[in-house]
Amino acid sequence: MINLFKIKGQKKEEAANSNGGPPVKKQSPGELRLHKDIAELNLPKTTKISFPNGKDDLMNFEATLRPDEGYYLGGSFTFTFQVSPSYPHEAPKVKCKTKVSTTALTPFIHHHKLTIANVVSFQVYHPNIDLEGNVCLNILREDWKPVLNINTIIYGLNLLFSQPNDEDPLNHEAA
């Protein structure tokens, strides 16, 4: 019975390619789900999505957040998303790639009585983002569930900038 489905699939693919065009690339279930998630994004005005490798590579994209309140007001922070073919059963890998902007962090620096010298060597001086750009967001690790989506992650990232969690820091110096 399984062979019948395989043969039927091959015939469908051959029929689709018979028009002389390039072979049709099969999408993994993860790609299909990600395509749906991206189509349904409901982003705040302060968040933008981009595809540095082009729209053909949905599995790798960037989200740029510009917090509109809190210590990080005025900053611009870019996160890379690497989505596995097993998405949504596996959470995307998310990293902050933004280099520090001392202008954006001035209120934060003054609040924690720091000097610019304490900050310039970090990517982002944030209690929930470490020096390598790793993000401490529970839904990216132990609390990930397949019902969560890209919109949920972006909402969580925005929340980290408006309400940093210094009780469970990844970067203890910034807490």
PDB file of C-alpha atoms in Angstrom:
ATOM      1  CA  MET A   1       0.000   0.000   0.000  1.00  0.00           C
ATOM      2  CA  ILE A   2       2.837   2.385   0.857  1.00  0.00           C
ATOM      3  CA  ASN A   3       4.391   1.810  -2.568  1.00  0.00           C
ATOM      4  CA  LEU A   4       1.143   2.934  -4.199  1.00  0.00           C
ATOM      5  CA  PHE A   5       1.331   6.284  -2.415  1.00  0.00           C
ATOM      6  CA  LYS A   6       4.985   6.675  -3.380  1.00  0.00           C
ATOM      7  CA  ILE A   7       4.260   5.875  -7.046  1.00  0.00           C
ATOM      8  CA  LYS A   8       1.257   8.204  -7.046  1.00  0.00           C
ATOM      9  CA  GLY A   9       3.426  10.994  -5.601  1.00  0.00           C
ATOM     10  CA  GLN A  10       6.136  10.424  -8.212  1.00  0.00           C
ATOM     11  CA  LYS A  11       3.573  10.564 -11.021  1.00  0.00           C
ATOM     12  CA  LYS A  12       2.173  13.811  -9.631  1.00  0.00           C
ATOM     13  CA  GLU A  13       5.663  15.288  -9.493  1.00  0.00           C
ATOM     14  CA  GLU A  14       6.428  14.137 -13.057  1.00  0.00           C
ATOM     15  CA  ALA A  15       3.180  15.681 -14.277  1.00  0.00           C
ATOM     16  CA  ALA A  16       4.008  18.965 -12.549  1.00  0.00           C
ATOM     17  CA  ASN A  17       7.485  18.983 -14.105  1.00  0.00           C
ATOM     18  CA  SER A  18       6.319  17.983 -17.589  1.00  0.00           C
ATOM     19  CA  ASN A  19       5.814  21.613 -18.558  1.00  0.00           C
ATOM     20  CA  GLY A  20       9.598  21.986 -18.853  1.00  0.00           C
ATOM     21  CA  GLY A  21       9.938  24.128 -15.742  1.00  0.00           C
ATOM     22  CA  PRO A  22      12.325  23.511 -12.888  1.00  0.00           C
ATOM     23  CA  PRO A  23      11.560  20.605 -10.561  1.00  0.00           C
ATOM     24  CA  VAL A  24       9.013  21.418  -7.901  1.00  0.00           C
ATOM     25  CA  LYS A  25      10.659  21.503  -4.479  1.00  0.00           C
ATOM     26  CA  LYS A  26       8.696  19.616  -1.872  1.00  0.00           C
ATOM     27  CA  GLN A  27       8.148  21.549   1.303  1.00  0.00           C
ATOM     28  CA  SER A  28       8.598  19.912   4.672  1.00  0.00           C
ATOM     29  CA  PRO A  29       5.710  20.100   7.145  1.00  0.00           C
ATOM     30  CA  GLY A  30       7.809  22.633   9.066  1.00  0.00           C
ATOM     31  CA  GLU A  31       8.120  24.860   5.996  1.00  0.00           C
ATOM     32  CA  LEU A  32       4.380  24.651   5.380  1.00  0.00           C
ATOM     33  CA  ARG A  33       3.606  25.612   8.986  1.00  0.00           C
ATOM     34  CA  LEU A  34       6.160  28.438   8.938  1.00  0.00           C
ATOM     35  CA  HIS A  35       4.665  29.775   5.697  1.00  0.00           C
ATOM     36  CA  LYS A  36       1.255  29.836   7.429  1.00  0.00           C
ATOM     37  CA  ASP A  37       2.701  31.507  10.546  1.00  0.00           C
ATOM     38  CA  ILE A  38       4.388  34.234   8.504  1.00  0.00           C
ATOM     39  CA  ALA A  39       1.235  34.854   6.467  1.00  0.00           C
ATOM     40  CA  GLU A  40      -0.719  35.306   9.716  1.00  0.00           C
ATOM     41  CA  LEU A  41       1.789  37.565  11.499  1.00  0.00           C
ATOM     42  CA  ASN A  42       0.211  40.406  13.439  1.00  0.00           C
ATOM     43  CA  LEU A  43       3.259  42.502  14.245  1.00  0.00           C
ATOM     44  CA  PRO A  44       3.359  45.713  16.241  1.00  0.00           C
ATOM     45  CA  LYS A  45       4.351  48.817  14.255  1.00  0.00           C
ATOM     46  CA  THR A  46       7.719  48.722  16.033  1.00  0.00           C
ATOM     47  CA  THR A  47       8.667  45.307  14.598  1.00  0.00           C
ATOM     48  CA  LYS A  48       9.768  44.417  11.066  1.00  0.00           C
ATOM     49  CA  ILE A  49      10.562  41.054   9.443  1.00  0.00           C
ATOM     50  CA  SER A  50      13.164  40.625   6.695  1.00  0.00           C
ATOM     51  CA  PHE A  51      14.515  37.719   4.669  1.00  0.00           C
ATOM     52  CA  PRO A  52      18.255  38.322   4.066  1.00  0.00           C
ATOM     53  CA  ASN A  53      18.547  35.192   1.888  1.00  0.00           C
ATOM     54  CA  GLY A  54      15.439  36.073  -0.135  1.00  0.00           C
ATOM     55  CA  LYS A  55      11.829  34.959   0.169  1.00  0.00           C
ATOM     56  CA  ASP A  56      12.779  31.455  -1.026  1.00  0.00           C
ATOM     57  CA  ASP A  57      14.499  30.817   2.315  1.00  0.00           C
ATOM     58  CA  LEU A  58      11.698  31.219   4.845  1.00  0.00           C
ATOM     59  CA  MET A  59      13.535  29.036   7.357  1.00  0.00           C
ATOM     60  CA  ASN A  60      16.082  31.800   8.070  1.00  0.00           C
ATOM     61  CA  PHE A  61      14.843  35.311   8.694  1.00  0.00           C
ATOM     62  CA  GLU A  62      15.345  38.333  10.903  1.00  0.00           C
ATOM     63  CA  ALA A  63      13.054  40.357  13.132  1.00  0.00           C
ATOM     64  CA  THR A  64      14.009  43.910  14.083  1.00  0.00           C
ATOM     65  CA  LEU A  65      12.396  45.307  17.215  1.00  0.00           C
ATOM     66  CA  ARG A  66      12.306  48.981  18.175  1.00  0.00           C
ATOM     67  CA  PRO A  67      10.987  49.216  21.743  1.00  0.00           C
ATOM     68  CA  ASP A  68       8.560  52.093  22.249  1.00  0.00           C
ATOM     69  CA  GLU A  69       8.854  52.165  26.051  1.00  0.00           C
ATOM     70  CA  GLY A  70      11.204  51.294  28.897  1.00  0.00           C
ATOM     71  CA  TYR A  71      14.991  51.417  29.209  1.00  0.00           C
ATOM     72  CA  TYR A  72      15.505  50.324  25.615  1.00  0.00           C
ATOM     73  CA  LEU A  73      13.298  53.050  24.093  1.00  0.00           C
ATOM     74  CA  GLY A  74      14.883  54.282  20.868  1.00  0.00           C
ATOM     75  CA  GLY A  75      17.015  51.179  20.379  1.00  0.00           C
ATOM     76  CA  SER A  76      16.876  48.852  17.391  1.00  0.00           C
ATOM     77  CA  PHE A  77      17.542  45.172  18.019  1.00  0.00           C
ATOM     78  CA  THR A  78      17.777  42.518  15.311  1.00  0.00           C
ATOM     79  CA  PHE A  79      17.181  38.844  16.031  1.00  0.00           C
ATOM     80  CA  THR A  80      17.979  35.968  13.691  1.00  0.00           C
ATOM     81  CA  PHE A  81      15.557  33.071  13.480  1.00  0.00           C
ATOM     82  CA  GLN A  82      16.694  29.633  12.300  1.00  0.00           C
ATOM     83  CA  VAL A  83      13.740  27.331  11.900  1.00  0.00           C
ATOM     84  CA  SER A  84      14.256  23.578  11.696  1.00  0.00           C
ATOM     85  CA  PRO A  85      12.301  21.358   9.275  1.00  0.00           C
ATOM     86  CA  SER A  86      10.783  19.738  12.378  1.00  0.00           C
ATOM     87  CA  TYR A  87       9.088  23.025  13.344  1.00  0.00           C
ATOM     88  CA  PRO A  88       6.663  23.387  15.157  1.00  0.00           C
ATOM     89  CA  HIS A  89       7.731  20.354  17.187  1.00  0.00           C
ATOM     90  CA  GLU A  90      11.058  22.071  17.813  1.00  0.00           C
ATOM     91  CA  ALA A  91      11.385  25.745  18.747  1.00  0.00           C
ATOM     92  CA  PRO A  92      13.249  28.043  16.345  1.00  0.00           C
ATOM     93  CA  LYS A  93      16.798  29.044  17.295  1.00  0.00           C
ATOM     94  CA  VAL A  94      16.712  32.769  18.042  1.00  0.00           C
ATOM     95  CA  LYS A  95      19.785  34.960  18.606  1.00  0.00           C
ATOM     96  CA  CYS A  96      20.275  38.676  19.033  1.00  0.00           C
ATOM     97  CA  LYS A  97      22.800  39.945  16.502  1.00  0.00           C
ATOM     98  CA  THR A  98      22.651  43.651  17.340  1.00  0.00           C
ATOM     99  CA  LYS A  99      25.798  45.391  18.457  1.00  0.00           C
ATOM    100  CA  VAL A 100      25.369  47.714  21.408  1.00  0.00           C
ATOM    101  CA  SER A 101      24.037  51.205  20.777  1.00  0.00           C
ATOM    102  CA  THR A 102      25.146  53.395  23.657  1.00  0.00           C
ATOM    103  CA  THR A 103      22.654  56.095  22.676  1.00  0.00           C
ATOM    104  CA  ALA A 104      19.765  53.673  23.012  1.00  0.00           C
ATOM    105  CA  LEU A 105      21.096  52.365  26.313  1.00  0.00           C
ATOM    106  CA  THR A 106      21.820  55.710  27.988  1.00  0.00           C
ATOM    107  CA  PRO A 107      18.796  55.540  30.350  1.00  0.00           C
ATOM    108  CA  PHE A 108      19.664  51.931  31.241  1.00  0.00           C
ATOM    109  CA  ILE A 109      23.326  52.828  31.819  1.00  0.00           C
ATOM    110  CA  HIS A 110      22.391  55.687  34.153  1.00  0.00           C
ATOM    111  CA  HIS A 111      19.828  53.593  36.026  1.00  0.00           C
ATOM    112  CA  HIS A 112      22.409  50.892  36.794  1.00  0.00           C
ATOM    113  CA  LYS A 113      25.160  53.472  37.467  1.00  0.00           C
ATOM    114  CA  LEU A 114      27.380  52.107  34.708  1.00  0.00           C
ATOM    115  CA  THR A 115      29.872  53.796  32.442  1.00  0.00           C
ATOM    116  CA  ILE A 116      30.054  53.458  28.681  1.00  0.00           C
ATOM    117  CA  ALA A 117      33.282  51.457  29.170  1.00  0.00           C
ATOM    118  CA  ASN A 118      31.281  48.781  31.001  1.00  0.00           C
ATOM    119  CA  VAL A 119      28.935  48.418  28.080  1.00  0.00           C
ATOM    120  CA  VAL A 120      30.771  48.743  24.751  1.00  0.00           C
ATOM    121  CA  SER A 121      32.108  45.197  24.723  1.00  0.00           C
ATOM    122  CA  PHE A 122      28.618  43.664  24.880  1.00  0.00           C
ATOM    123  CA  GLN A 123      26.243  43.026  22.034  1.00  0.00           C
ATOM    124  CA  VAL A 124      23.200  44.070  24.042  1.00  0.00           C
ATOM    125  CA  TYR A 125      23.339  44.888  27.719  1.00  0.00           C
ATOM    126  CA  HIS A 126      20.223  43.063  28.848  1.00  0.00           C
ATOM    127  CA  PRO A 127      19.600  40.619  31.709  1.00  0.00           C
ATOM    128  CA  ASN A 128      17.920  38.117  29.380  1.00  0.00           C
ATOM    129  CA  ILE A 129      20.441  38.224  26.501  1.00  0.00           C
ATOM    130  CA  ASP A 130      23.974  36.932  27.014  1.00  0.00           C
ATOM    131  CA  LEU A 131      27.222  38.101  25.437  1.00  0.00           C
ATOM    132  CA  GLU A 132      26.865  35.700  22.487  1.00  0.00           C
ATOM    133  CA  GLY A 133      23.338  36.902  21.710  1.00  0.00           C
ATOM    134  CA  ASN A 134      21.544  33.902  23.235  1.00  0.00           C
ATOM    135  CA  VAL A 135      18.077  34.776  24.464  1.00  0.00           C
ATOM    136  CA  CYS A 136      16.540  33.641  27.756  1.00  0.00           C
ATOM    137  CA  LEU A 137      12.885  33.297  26.866  1.00  0.00           C
ATOM    138  CA  ASN A 138      11.114  30.301  28.381  1.00  0.00           C
ATOM    139  CA  ILE A 139       9.018  29.589  25.281  1.00  0.00           C
ATOM    140  CA  LEU A 140      12.214  29.060  23.274  1.00  0.00           C
ATOM    141  CA  ARG A 141      13.289  26.255  25.582  1.00  0.00           C
ATOM    142  CA  GLU A 142      11.434  24.276  28.231  1.00  0.00           C
ATOM    143  CA  ASP A 143       7.998  25.845  27.680  1.00  0.00           C
ATOM    144  CA  TRP A 144       7.913  25.446  23.884  1.00  0.00           C
ATOM    145  CA  LYS A 145       4.764  23.760  22.570  1.00  0.00           C
ATOM    146  CA  PRO A 146       3.796  23.089  18.936  1.00  0.00           C
ATOM    147  CA  VAL A 147       0.729  25.330  19.327  1.00  0.00           C
ATOM    148  CA  LEU A 148       3.031  28.342  19.771  1.00  0.00           C
ATOM    149  CA  ASN A 149       4.097  30.275  16.691  1.00  0.00           C
ATOM    150  CA  ILE A 150       6.423  32.972  15.375  1.00  0.00           C
ATOM    151  CA  ASN A 151       4.018  35.715  16.445  1.00  0.00           C
ATOM    152  CA  THR A 152       4.176  34.418  20.039  1.00  0.00           C
ATOM    153  CA  ILE A 153       7.988  34.482  20.005  1.00  0.00           C
ATOM    154  CA  ILE A 154       8.108  38.041  18.657  1.00  0.00           C
ATOM    155  CA  TYR A 155       5.578  39.123  21.282  1.00  0.00           C
ATOM    156  CA  GLY A 156       7.824  37.517  23.944  1.00  0.00           C
ATOM    157  CA  LEU A 157      10.918  39.302  22.611  1.00  0.00           C
ATOM    158  CA  ASN A 158       9.094  42.640  22.704  1.00  0.00           C
ATOM    159  CA  LEU A 159       8.041  41.896  26.275  1.00  0.00           C
ATOM    160  CA  LEU A 160      11.682  41.281  27.271  1.00  0.00           C
ATOM    161  CA  PHE A 161      12.497  44.859  26.277  1.00  0.00           C
ATOM    162  CA  SER A 162       9.527  46.470  28.006  1.00  0.00           C
ATOM    163  CA  GLN A 163       9.770  44.255  31.117  1.00  0.00           C
ATOM    164  CA  PRO A 164      13.240  42.675  31.476  1.00  0.00           C
ATOM    165  CA  ASN A 165      13.230  39.681  33.824  1.00  0.00           C
ATOM    166  CA  ASP A 166      16.124  40.271  36.220  1.00  0.00           C
ATOM    167  CA  GLU A 167      14.965  37.471  38.543  1.00  0.00           C
ATOM    168  CA  ASP A 168      16.023  34.798  36.019  1.00  0.00           C
ATOM    169  CA  PRO A 169      18.938  36.440  34.185  1.00  0.00           C
ATOM    170  CA  LEU A 170      21.125  34.968  31.491  1.00  0.00           C
ATOM    171  CA  ASN A 171      23.480  37.946  31.807  1.00  0.00           C
ATOM    172  CA  HIS A 172      23.962  38.331  35.576  1.00  0.00           C
ATOM    173  CA  GLU A 173      25.962  41.572  35.220  1.00  0.00           C
ATOM    174  CA  ALA A 174      23.025  43.306  33.568  1.00  0.00           C
ATOM    175  CA  ALA A 175      20.478  42.129  36.144  1.00  0.00           C
TER     176      ALA A 175
END
